[in-house]
Tab-separated table of C-alpha atoms and ligand atoms in Angstrom:
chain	number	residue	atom	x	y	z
D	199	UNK	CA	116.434	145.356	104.839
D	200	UNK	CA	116.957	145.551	101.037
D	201	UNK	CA	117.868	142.446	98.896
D	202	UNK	CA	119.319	142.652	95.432
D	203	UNK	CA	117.943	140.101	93.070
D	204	UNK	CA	120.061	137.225	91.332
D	205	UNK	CA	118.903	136.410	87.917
D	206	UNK	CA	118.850	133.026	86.634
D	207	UNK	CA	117.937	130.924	83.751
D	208	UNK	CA	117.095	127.869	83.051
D	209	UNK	CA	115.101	126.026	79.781
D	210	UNK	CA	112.463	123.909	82.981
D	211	UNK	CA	112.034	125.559	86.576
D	212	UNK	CA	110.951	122.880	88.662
D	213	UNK	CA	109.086	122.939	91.584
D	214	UNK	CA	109.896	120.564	94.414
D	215	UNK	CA	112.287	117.673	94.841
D	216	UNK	CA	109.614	114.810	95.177
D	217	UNK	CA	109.281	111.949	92.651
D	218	UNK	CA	108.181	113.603	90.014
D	219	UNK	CA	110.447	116.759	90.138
D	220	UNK	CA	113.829	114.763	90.163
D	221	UNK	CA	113.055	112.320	87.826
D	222	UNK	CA	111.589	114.866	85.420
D	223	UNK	CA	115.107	116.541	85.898
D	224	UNK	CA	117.165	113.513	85.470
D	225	UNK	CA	114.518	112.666	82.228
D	226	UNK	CA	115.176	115.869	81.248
D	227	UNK	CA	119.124	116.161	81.193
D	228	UNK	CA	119.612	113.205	79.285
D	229	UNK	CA	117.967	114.881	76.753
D	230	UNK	CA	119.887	117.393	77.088
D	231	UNK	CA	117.549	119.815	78.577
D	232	UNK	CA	118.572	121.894	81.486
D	233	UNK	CA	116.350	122.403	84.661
D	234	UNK	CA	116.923	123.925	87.962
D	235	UNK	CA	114.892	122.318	90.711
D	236	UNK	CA	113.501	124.205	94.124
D	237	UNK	CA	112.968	122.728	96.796
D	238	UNK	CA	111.854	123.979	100.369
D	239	UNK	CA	112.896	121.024	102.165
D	240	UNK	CA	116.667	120.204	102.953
D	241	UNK	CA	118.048	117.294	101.601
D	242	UNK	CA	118.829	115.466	104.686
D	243	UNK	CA	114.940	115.430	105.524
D	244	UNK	CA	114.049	114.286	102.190
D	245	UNK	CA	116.374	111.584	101.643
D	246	UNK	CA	114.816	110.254	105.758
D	247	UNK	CA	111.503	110.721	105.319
D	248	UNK	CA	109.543	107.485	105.338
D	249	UNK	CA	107.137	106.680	102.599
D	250	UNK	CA	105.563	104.026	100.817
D	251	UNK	CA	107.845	101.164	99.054
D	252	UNK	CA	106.239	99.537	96.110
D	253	UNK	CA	107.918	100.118	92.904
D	254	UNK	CA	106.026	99.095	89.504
D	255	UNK	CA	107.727	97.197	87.086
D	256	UNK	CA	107.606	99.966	84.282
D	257	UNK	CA	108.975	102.358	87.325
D	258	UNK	CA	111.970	100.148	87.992
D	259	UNK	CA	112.239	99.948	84.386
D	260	UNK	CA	112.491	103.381	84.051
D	261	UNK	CA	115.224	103.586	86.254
D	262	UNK	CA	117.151	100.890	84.640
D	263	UNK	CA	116.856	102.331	81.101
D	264	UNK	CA	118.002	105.997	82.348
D	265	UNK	CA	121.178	104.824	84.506
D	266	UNK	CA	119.643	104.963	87.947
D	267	UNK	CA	118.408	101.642	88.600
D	268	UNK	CA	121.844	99.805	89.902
D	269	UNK	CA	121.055	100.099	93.468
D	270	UNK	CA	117.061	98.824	93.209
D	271	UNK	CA	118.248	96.306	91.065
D	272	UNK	CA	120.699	95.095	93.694
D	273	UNK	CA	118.629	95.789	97.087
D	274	UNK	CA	115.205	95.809	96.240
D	275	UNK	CA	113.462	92.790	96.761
D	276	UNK	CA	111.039	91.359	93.717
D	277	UNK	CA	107.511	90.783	94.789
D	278	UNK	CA	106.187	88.397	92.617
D	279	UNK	CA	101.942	87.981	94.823
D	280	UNK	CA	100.290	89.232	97.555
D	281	UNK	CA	97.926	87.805	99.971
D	282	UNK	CA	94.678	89.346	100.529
D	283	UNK	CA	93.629	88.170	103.643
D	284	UNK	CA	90.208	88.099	105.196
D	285	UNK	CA	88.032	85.845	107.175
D	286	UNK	CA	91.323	84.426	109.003
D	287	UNK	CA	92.662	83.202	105.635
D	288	UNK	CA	95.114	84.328	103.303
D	289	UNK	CA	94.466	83.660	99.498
D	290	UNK	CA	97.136	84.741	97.313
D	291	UNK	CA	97.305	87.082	94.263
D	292	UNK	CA	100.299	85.803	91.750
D	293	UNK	CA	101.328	88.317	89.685
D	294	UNK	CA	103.950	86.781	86.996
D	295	UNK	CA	101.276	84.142	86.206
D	296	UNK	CA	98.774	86.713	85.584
D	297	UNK	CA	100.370	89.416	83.954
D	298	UNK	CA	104.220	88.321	83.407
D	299	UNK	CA	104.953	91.089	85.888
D	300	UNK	CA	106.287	92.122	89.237
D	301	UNK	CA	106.522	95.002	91.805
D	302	UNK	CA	109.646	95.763	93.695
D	303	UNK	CA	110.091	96.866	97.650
D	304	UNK	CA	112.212	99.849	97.436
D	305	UNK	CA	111.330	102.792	99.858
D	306	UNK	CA	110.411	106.185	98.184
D	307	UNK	CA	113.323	108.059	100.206
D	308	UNK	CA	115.828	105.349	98.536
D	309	UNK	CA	114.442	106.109	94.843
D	310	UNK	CA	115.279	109.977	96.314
D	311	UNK	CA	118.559	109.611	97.208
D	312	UNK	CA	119.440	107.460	93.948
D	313	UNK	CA	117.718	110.358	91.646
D	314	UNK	CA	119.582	113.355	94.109
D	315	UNK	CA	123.023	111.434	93.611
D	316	UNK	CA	122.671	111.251	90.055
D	317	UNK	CA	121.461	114.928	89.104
D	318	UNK	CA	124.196	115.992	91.758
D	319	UNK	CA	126.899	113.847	89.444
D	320	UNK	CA	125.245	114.929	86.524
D	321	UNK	CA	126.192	118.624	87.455
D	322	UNK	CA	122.033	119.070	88.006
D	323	UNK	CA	121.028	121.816	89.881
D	324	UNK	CA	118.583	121.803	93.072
D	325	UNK	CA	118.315	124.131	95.576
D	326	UNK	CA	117.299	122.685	98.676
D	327	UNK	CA	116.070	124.842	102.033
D	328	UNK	CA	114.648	127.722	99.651
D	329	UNK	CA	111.730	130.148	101.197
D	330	UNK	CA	109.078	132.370	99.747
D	331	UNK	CA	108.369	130.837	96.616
D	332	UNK	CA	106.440	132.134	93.787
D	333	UNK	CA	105.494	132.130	90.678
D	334	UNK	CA	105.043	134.661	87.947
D	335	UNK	CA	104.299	135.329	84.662
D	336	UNK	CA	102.402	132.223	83.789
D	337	UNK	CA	100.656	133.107	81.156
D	338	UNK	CA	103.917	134.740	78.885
D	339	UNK	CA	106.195	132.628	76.808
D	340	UNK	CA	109.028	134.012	79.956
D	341	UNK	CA	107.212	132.230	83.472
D	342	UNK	CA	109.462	132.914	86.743
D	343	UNK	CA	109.814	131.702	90.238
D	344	UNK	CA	110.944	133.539	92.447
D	345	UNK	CA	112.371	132.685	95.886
D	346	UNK	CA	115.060	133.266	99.015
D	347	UNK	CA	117.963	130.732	98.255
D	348	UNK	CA	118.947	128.748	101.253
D	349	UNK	CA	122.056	131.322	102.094
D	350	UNK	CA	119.452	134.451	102.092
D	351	UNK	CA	119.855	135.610	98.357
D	352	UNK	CA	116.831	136.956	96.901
D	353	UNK	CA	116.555	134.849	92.884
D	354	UNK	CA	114.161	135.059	90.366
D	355	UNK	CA	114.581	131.948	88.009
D	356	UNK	CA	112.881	132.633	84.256
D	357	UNK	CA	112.641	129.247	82.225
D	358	UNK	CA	110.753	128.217	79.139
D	359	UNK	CA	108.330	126.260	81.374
D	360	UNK	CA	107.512	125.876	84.601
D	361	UNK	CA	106.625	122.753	85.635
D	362	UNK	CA	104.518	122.313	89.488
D	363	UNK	CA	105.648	118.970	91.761
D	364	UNK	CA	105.584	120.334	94.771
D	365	UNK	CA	103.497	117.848	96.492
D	366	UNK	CA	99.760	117.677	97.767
D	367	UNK	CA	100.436	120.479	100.361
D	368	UNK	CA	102.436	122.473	97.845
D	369	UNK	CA	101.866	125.960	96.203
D	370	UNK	CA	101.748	125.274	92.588
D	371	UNK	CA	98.382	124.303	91.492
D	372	UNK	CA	96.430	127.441	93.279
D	373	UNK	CA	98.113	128.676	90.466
D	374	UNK	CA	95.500	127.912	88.266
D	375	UNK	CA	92.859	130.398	89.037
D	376	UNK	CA	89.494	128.987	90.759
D	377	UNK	CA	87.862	129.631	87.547
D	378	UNK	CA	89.506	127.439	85.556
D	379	UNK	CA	90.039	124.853	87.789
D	380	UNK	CA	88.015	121.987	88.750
D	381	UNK	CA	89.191	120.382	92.162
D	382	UNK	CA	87.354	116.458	92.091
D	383	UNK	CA	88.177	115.361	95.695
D	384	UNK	CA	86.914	112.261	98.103
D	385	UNK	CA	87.798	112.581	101.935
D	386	UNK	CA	88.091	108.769	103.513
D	387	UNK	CA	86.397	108.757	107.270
D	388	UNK	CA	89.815	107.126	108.260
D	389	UNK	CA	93.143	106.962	108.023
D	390	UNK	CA	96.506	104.800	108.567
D	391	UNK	CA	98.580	104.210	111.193
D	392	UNK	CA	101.831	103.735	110.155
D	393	UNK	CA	104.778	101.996	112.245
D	394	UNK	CA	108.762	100.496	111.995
D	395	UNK	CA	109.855	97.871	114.020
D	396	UNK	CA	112.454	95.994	114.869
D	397	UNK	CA	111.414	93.031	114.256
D	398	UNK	CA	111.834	89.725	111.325
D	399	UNK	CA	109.522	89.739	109.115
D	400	UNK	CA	106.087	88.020	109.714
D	401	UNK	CA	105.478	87.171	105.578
D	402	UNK	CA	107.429	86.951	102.350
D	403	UNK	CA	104.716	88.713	100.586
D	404	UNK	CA	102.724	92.253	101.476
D	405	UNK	CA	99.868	90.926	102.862
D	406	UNK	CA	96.231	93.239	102.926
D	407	UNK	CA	94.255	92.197	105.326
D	408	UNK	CA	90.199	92.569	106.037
D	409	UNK	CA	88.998	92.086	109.603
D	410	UNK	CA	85.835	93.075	111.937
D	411	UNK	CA	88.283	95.684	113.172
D	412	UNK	CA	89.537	96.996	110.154
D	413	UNK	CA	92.444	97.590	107.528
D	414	UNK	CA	95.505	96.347	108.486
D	415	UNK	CA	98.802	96.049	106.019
D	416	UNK	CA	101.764	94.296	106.381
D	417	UNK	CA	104.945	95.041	104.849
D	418	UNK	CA	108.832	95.183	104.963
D	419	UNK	CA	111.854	97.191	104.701
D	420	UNK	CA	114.469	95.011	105.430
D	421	UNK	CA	115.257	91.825	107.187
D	422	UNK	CA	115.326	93.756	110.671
D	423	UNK	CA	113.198	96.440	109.931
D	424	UNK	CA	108.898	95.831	109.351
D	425	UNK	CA	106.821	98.615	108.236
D	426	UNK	CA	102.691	97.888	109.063
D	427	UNK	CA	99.744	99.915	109.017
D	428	UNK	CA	96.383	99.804	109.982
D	429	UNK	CA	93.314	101.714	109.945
D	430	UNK	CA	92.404	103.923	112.557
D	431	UNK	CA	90.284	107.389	113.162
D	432	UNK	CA	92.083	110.126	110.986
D	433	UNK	CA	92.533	112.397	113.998
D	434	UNK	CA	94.426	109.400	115.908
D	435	UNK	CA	97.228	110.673	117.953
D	436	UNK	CA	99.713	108.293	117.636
D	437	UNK	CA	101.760	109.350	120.438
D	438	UNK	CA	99.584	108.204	122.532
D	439	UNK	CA	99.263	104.179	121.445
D	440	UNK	CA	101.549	101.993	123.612
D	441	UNK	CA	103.853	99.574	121.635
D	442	UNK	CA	101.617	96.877	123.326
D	443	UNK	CA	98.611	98.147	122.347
D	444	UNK	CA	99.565	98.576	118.723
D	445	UNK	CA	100.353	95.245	118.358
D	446	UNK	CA	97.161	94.090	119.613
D	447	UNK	CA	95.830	95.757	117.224
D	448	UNK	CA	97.687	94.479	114.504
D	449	UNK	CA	97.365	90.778	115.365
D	450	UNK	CA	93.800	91.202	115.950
D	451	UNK	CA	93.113	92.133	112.209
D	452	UNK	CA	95.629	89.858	110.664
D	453	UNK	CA	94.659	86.535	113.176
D	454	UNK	CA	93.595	82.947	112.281
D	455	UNK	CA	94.843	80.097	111.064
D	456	UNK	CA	97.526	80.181	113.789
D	457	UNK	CA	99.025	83.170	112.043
D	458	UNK	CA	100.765	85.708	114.300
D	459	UNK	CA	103.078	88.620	113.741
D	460	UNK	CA	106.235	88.578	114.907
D	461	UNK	CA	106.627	91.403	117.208
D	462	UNK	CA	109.386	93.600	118.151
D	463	UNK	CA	109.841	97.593	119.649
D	464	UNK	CA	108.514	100.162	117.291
D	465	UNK	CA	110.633	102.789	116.406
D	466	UNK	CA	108.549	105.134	114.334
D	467	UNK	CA	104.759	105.879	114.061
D	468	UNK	CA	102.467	108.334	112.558
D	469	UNK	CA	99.118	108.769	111.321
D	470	UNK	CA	98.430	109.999	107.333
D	471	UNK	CA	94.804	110.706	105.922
D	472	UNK	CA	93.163	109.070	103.316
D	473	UNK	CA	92.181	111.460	100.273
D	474	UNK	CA	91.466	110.923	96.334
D	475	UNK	CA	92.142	113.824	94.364
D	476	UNK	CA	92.320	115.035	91.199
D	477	UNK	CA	93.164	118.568	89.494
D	478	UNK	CA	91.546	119.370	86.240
D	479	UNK	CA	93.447	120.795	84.075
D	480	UNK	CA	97.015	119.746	84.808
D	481	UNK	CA	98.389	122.846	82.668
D	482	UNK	CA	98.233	126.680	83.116
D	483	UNK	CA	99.686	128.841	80.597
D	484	UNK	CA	103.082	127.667	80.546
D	485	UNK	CA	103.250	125.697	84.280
D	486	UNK	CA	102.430	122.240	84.127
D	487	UNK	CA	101.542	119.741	87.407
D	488	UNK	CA	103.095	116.616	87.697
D	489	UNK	CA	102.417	113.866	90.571
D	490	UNK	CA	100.633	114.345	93.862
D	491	UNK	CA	100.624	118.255	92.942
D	492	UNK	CA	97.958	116.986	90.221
D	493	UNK	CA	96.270	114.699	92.221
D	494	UNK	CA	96.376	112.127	95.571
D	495	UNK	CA	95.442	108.630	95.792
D	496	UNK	CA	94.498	106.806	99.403
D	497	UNK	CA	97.446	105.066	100.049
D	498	UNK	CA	96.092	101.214	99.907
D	499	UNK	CA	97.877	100.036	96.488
D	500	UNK	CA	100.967	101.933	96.559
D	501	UNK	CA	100.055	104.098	93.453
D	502	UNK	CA	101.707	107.480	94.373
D	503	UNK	CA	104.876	107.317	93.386
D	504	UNK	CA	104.578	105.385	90.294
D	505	UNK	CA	101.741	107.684	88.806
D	506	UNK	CA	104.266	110.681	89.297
D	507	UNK	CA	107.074	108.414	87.505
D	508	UNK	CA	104.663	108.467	84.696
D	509	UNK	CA	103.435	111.235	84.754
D	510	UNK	CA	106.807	113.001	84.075
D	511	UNK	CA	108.179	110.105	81.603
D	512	UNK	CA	105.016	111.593	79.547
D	513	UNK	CA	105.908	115.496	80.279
D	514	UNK	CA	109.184	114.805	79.624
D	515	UNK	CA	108.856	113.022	76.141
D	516	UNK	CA	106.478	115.881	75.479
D	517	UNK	CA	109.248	118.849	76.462
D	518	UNK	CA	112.223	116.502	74.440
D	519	UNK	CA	109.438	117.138	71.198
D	520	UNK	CA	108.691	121.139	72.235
D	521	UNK	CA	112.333	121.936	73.127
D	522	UNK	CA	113.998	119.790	70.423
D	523	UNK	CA	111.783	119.833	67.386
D	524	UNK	CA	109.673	122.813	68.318
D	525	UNK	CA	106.798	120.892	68.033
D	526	UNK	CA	104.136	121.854	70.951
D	527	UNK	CA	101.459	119.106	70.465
D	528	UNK	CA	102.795	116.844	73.093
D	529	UNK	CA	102.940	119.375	75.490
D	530	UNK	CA	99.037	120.267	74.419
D	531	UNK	CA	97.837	116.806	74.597
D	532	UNK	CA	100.022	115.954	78.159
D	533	UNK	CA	96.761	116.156	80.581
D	534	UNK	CA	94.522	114.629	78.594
D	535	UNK	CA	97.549	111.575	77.911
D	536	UNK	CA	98.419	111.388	81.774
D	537	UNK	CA	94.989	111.524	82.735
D	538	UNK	CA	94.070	107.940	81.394
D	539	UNK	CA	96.338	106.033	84.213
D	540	UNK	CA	95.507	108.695	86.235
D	541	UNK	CA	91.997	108.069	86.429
D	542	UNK	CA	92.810	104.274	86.196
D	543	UNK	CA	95.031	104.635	89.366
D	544	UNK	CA	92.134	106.485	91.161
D	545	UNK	CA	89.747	103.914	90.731
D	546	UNK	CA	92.255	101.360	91.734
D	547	UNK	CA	93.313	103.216	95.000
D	548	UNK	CA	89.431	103.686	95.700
D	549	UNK	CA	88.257	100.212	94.908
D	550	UNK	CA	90.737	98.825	97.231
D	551	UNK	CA	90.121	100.835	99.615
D	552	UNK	CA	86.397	100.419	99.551
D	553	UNK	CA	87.175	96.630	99.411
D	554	UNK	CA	89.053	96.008	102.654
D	555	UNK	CA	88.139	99.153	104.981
D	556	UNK	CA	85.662	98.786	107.707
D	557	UNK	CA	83.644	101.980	107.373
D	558	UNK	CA	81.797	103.140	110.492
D	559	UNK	CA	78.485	103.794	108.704
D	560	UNK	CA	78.091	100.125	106.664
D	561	UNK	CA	75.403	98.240	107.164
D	562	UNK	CA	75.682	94.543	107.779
D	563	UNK	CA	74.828	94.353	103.862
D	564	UNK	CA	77.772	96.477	103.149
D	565	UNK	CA	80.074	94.371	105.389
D	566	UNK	CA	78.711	90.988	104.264
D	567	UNK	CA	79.034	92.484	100.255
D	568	UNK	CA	82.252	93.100	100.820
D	569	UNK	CA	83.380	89.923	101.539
D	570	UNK	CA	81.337	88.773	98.291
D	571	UNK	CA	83.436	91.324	96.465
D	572	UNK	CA	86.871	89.474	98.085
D	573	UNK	CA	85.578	86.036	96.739
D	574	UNK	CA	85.048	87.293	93.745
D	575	UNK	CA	88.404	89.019	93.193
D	576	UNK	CA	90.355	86.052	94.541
D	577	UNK	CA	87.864	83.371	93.681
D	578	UNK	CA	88.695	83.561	89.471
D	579	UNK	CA	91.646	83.961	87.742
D	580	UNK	CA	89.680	86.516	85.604
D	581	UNK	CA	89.304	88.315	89.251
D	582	UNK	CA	92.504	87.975	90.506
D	583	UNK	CA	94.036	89.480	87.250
D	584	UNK	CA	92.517	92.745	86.958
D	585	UNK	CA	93.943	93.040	90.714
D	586	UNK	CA	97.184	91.858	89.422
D	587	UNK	CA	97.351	93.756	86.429
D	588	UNK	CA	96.244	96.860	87.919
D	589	UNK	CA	98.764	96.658	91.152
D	590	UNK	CA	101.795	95.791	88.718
D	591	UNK	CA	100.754	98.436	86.539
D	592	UNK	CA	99.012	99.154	83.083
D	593	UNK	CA	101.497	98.604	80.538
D	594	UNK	CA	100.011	101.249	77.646
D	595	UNK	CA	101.718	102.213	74.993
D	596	UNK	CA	102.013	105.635	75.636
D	597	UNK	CA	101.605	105.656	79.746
D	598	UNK	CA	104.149	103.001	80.469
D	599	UNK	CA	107.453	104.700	81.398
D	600	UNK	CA	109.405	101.770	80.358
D	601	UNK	CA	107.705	101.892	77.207
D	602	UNK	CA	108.070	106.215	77.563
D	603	UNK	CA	111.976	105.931	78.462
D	604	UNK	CA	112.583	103.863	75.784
D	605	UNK	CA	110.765	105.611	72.847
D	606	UNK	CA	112.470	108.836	74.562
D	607	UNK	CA	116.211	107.096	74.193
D	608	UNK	CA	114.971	106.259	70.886
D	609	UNK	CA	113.915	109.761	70.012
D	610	UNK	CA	117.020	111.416	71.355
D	611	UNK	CA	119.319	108.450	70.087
D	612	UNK	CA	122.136	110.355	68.170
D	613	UNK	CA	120.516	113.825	69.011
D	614	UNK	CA	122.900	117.243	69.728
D	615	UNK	CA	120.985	119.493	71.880
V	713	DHB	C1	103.556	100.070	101.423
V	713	DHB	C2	102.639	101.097	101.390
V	713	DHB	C3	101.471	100.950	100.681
V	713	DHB	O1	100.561	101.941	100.623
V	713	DHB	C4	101.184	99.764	100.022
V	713	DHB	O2	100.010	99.635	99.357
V	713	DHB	C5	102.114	98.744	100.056
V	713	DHB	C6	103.298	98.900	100.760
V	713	DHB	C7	104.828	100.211	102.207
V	713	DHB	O3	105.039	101.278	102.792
V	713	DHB	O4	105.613	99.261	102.258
């Protein structure tokens, strides 16, 4: 069968409807700057899918500043500590104290549907349920992607830029040919099994946990609703756990002190590996990578969404400078500015990982270390603050997308397009 091609234009093509894609479109538009975003999922699954929940503060301010943050404001919850947990004790982490910050419980799929409303009422446009995507022409000042629109119609989209956030799975960064691309990558010999239950919740605060057994994390979506985790083998088959024995799991790494979960039937479970990656460069020709299309972090932390909010509040204060003063340096400079909390973020993820994982191969030194490392961290306030500060996020100047979104509604204060 023979298709005829739709042309399109846009000023940004955007790759995938994550994170970093909508709010780089939403960034974008109030600028003035028109993107089209393509996305292979539907919008049903994306705005369902269950993900992690801890907002930075410079995230939710983010949202605030660029007229998305009513519902977080309202419904997510403000964490002010956690409790690291470990040797049947709990010692707590308070972050206001430490760095006049907090984080906010708001699931990723909720940030989703608020960004996916907005660029909707905004006249934005995504196409959801596309196929065959590619890209073309990376290396002109005229890039393309092409793909099959959701009702069968062959487009090929030209833009200005191109900009890759399709993801850790996605297609955009094999863009980059091998040659010029270094791949740093660290495989974890576990992963996390990840449930919902109907249940109260067991703690007002997250609380990480170290035990004999393993990882185990405890968290919450709403006052029904728990969401927990905790370590297991990365091939785990979580179809085959019982609801009893994934509870005996869970209060085995979490006991003492009389502490117990509450327990109720779990609804949802499934197992997600643990991986650190990074992409080096973040920019070929004229396609950029934003989020976990430009790297992953293990999930211990909850820095994956938030380093794809700033990563785009960066590339987007870049594009306002390229599109609307013709002034390319930003763009130049936008790897080697996002890489800073990028790297930061990766040796969070990894040291906190490394810090309350049992691995398989540690010696009783590395066990017994371990715990030496926990004292430490929650022994000293000088401890417990670079936990704080780096869970809360790194407020830079130039990587902290409240600081970003601000200097960018400063920049395009007043501004015709
Ligand atoms: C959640 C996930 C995380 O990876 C984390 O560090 C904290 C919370 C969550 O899903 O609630």
């Amino acid at each position: 069968m023979t298709t005829q091609t739709t042309h399109a234009r846009t000023r940004v093509g955007i790759i995938g409807a994550g994170p970093a894609g909508l709010m780089l479109s939403h960034l974008l538009s109030r600028a003035g700057i028109d993107s089209t975003v393509v996305e292979t999922r539907n919008r049903a699954t994306i705005e369902t899918t269950i993900r992690a929940g801890i907002l930075e503060q410079g995230t939710v301010d983010l949202m605030v500043a660029t007229g998305v943050g009513d519902r977080v404001r309202k419904e997510g919850s403000c964490h002010e500590g956690i409790e690291l947990r470990y040797g049947g004790e709990s010692r707590r982490i308070d972050f206001p104290s430490l760095t006049g910050r907090c984080v906010y419980l708001y699931p990723q799929h909720e940030v989703l549907k608020d960004l996916i409303a907005a660029r909707l009422g905004d006249g934005g446009d995504i196409r959801f349920g596309v196929t065959d995507v590619a890209l073309r022409d990376l290396t002109t000042d005229r890039p393309a992607v092409t793909f099959t629109d959701a009702d069968g119609t062959a487009v090929e989209l030209r833009c200005d830029l191109l900009v890759g956030c399709d993801g850790s799975q996605g297609i955009s960064r094999f863009a980059i040919p091998d040659t010029l691309r270094t791949d740093y990558f660290r495989a974890y010999p576990f992963g996390w099994f990840g449930i919902l239950t109907e249940a109260p919740p067991s703690s007002d605060e997250l609380i990480y946990a170290r035990s004999d057994r393993g990882f185990a994390l405890i968290s919450s979506r709403t006052p029904t609703v728990q969401r927990m985790y905790f370590q297991c083998d990365p091939g785990e088959r979580a179809e085959r756990w019982s609801d009893e024995r994934i509870w005996e799991e869970l209060q085995s790494r979490v006991a003492g002190n009389g502490f117990a979960l509450k327990e109720g039937p779990v609804f949802q479970r499934g197992v997600v590996p643990m991986r650190s990656y990074v992409c080096a460069p973040m920019r070929y020709g004229r396609l950029f990578l934003a989020g976990d299309a430009a790297h992953t972090v293990p999930a211990t932390g909850a820095k994956g969404l938030n380093l794809a909010i700033s990563d785009v509040a960066v590339l987007s204060q870049a594009m306002e400078r390229f599109f609307l003063d013709g002034e390319p340096n930003l763009l130049d400079s936008y790897g080697t500015t996002a890489s800073d909390r990028i790297w930061r973020a990766q040796h969070f993820s990894w040291w906190m990982t490394s810090m309350l994982h049992r691995d398989e191969s540690a010696t009783d030194f590395d066990a017994r270390r371990q715990l030496g490392e926990l004292d430490t961290v929650t022994g000293s306030e000088a401890g417990r603050a670079f936990l704080a500060e780096a869970y809360t996020g790194w407020p830079t100047a130039l990587t902290n997308p409240g600081a970003a979104a601000a200097e960018a509604l400063r920049l395009t204060a007043g501004r015709t397009p």
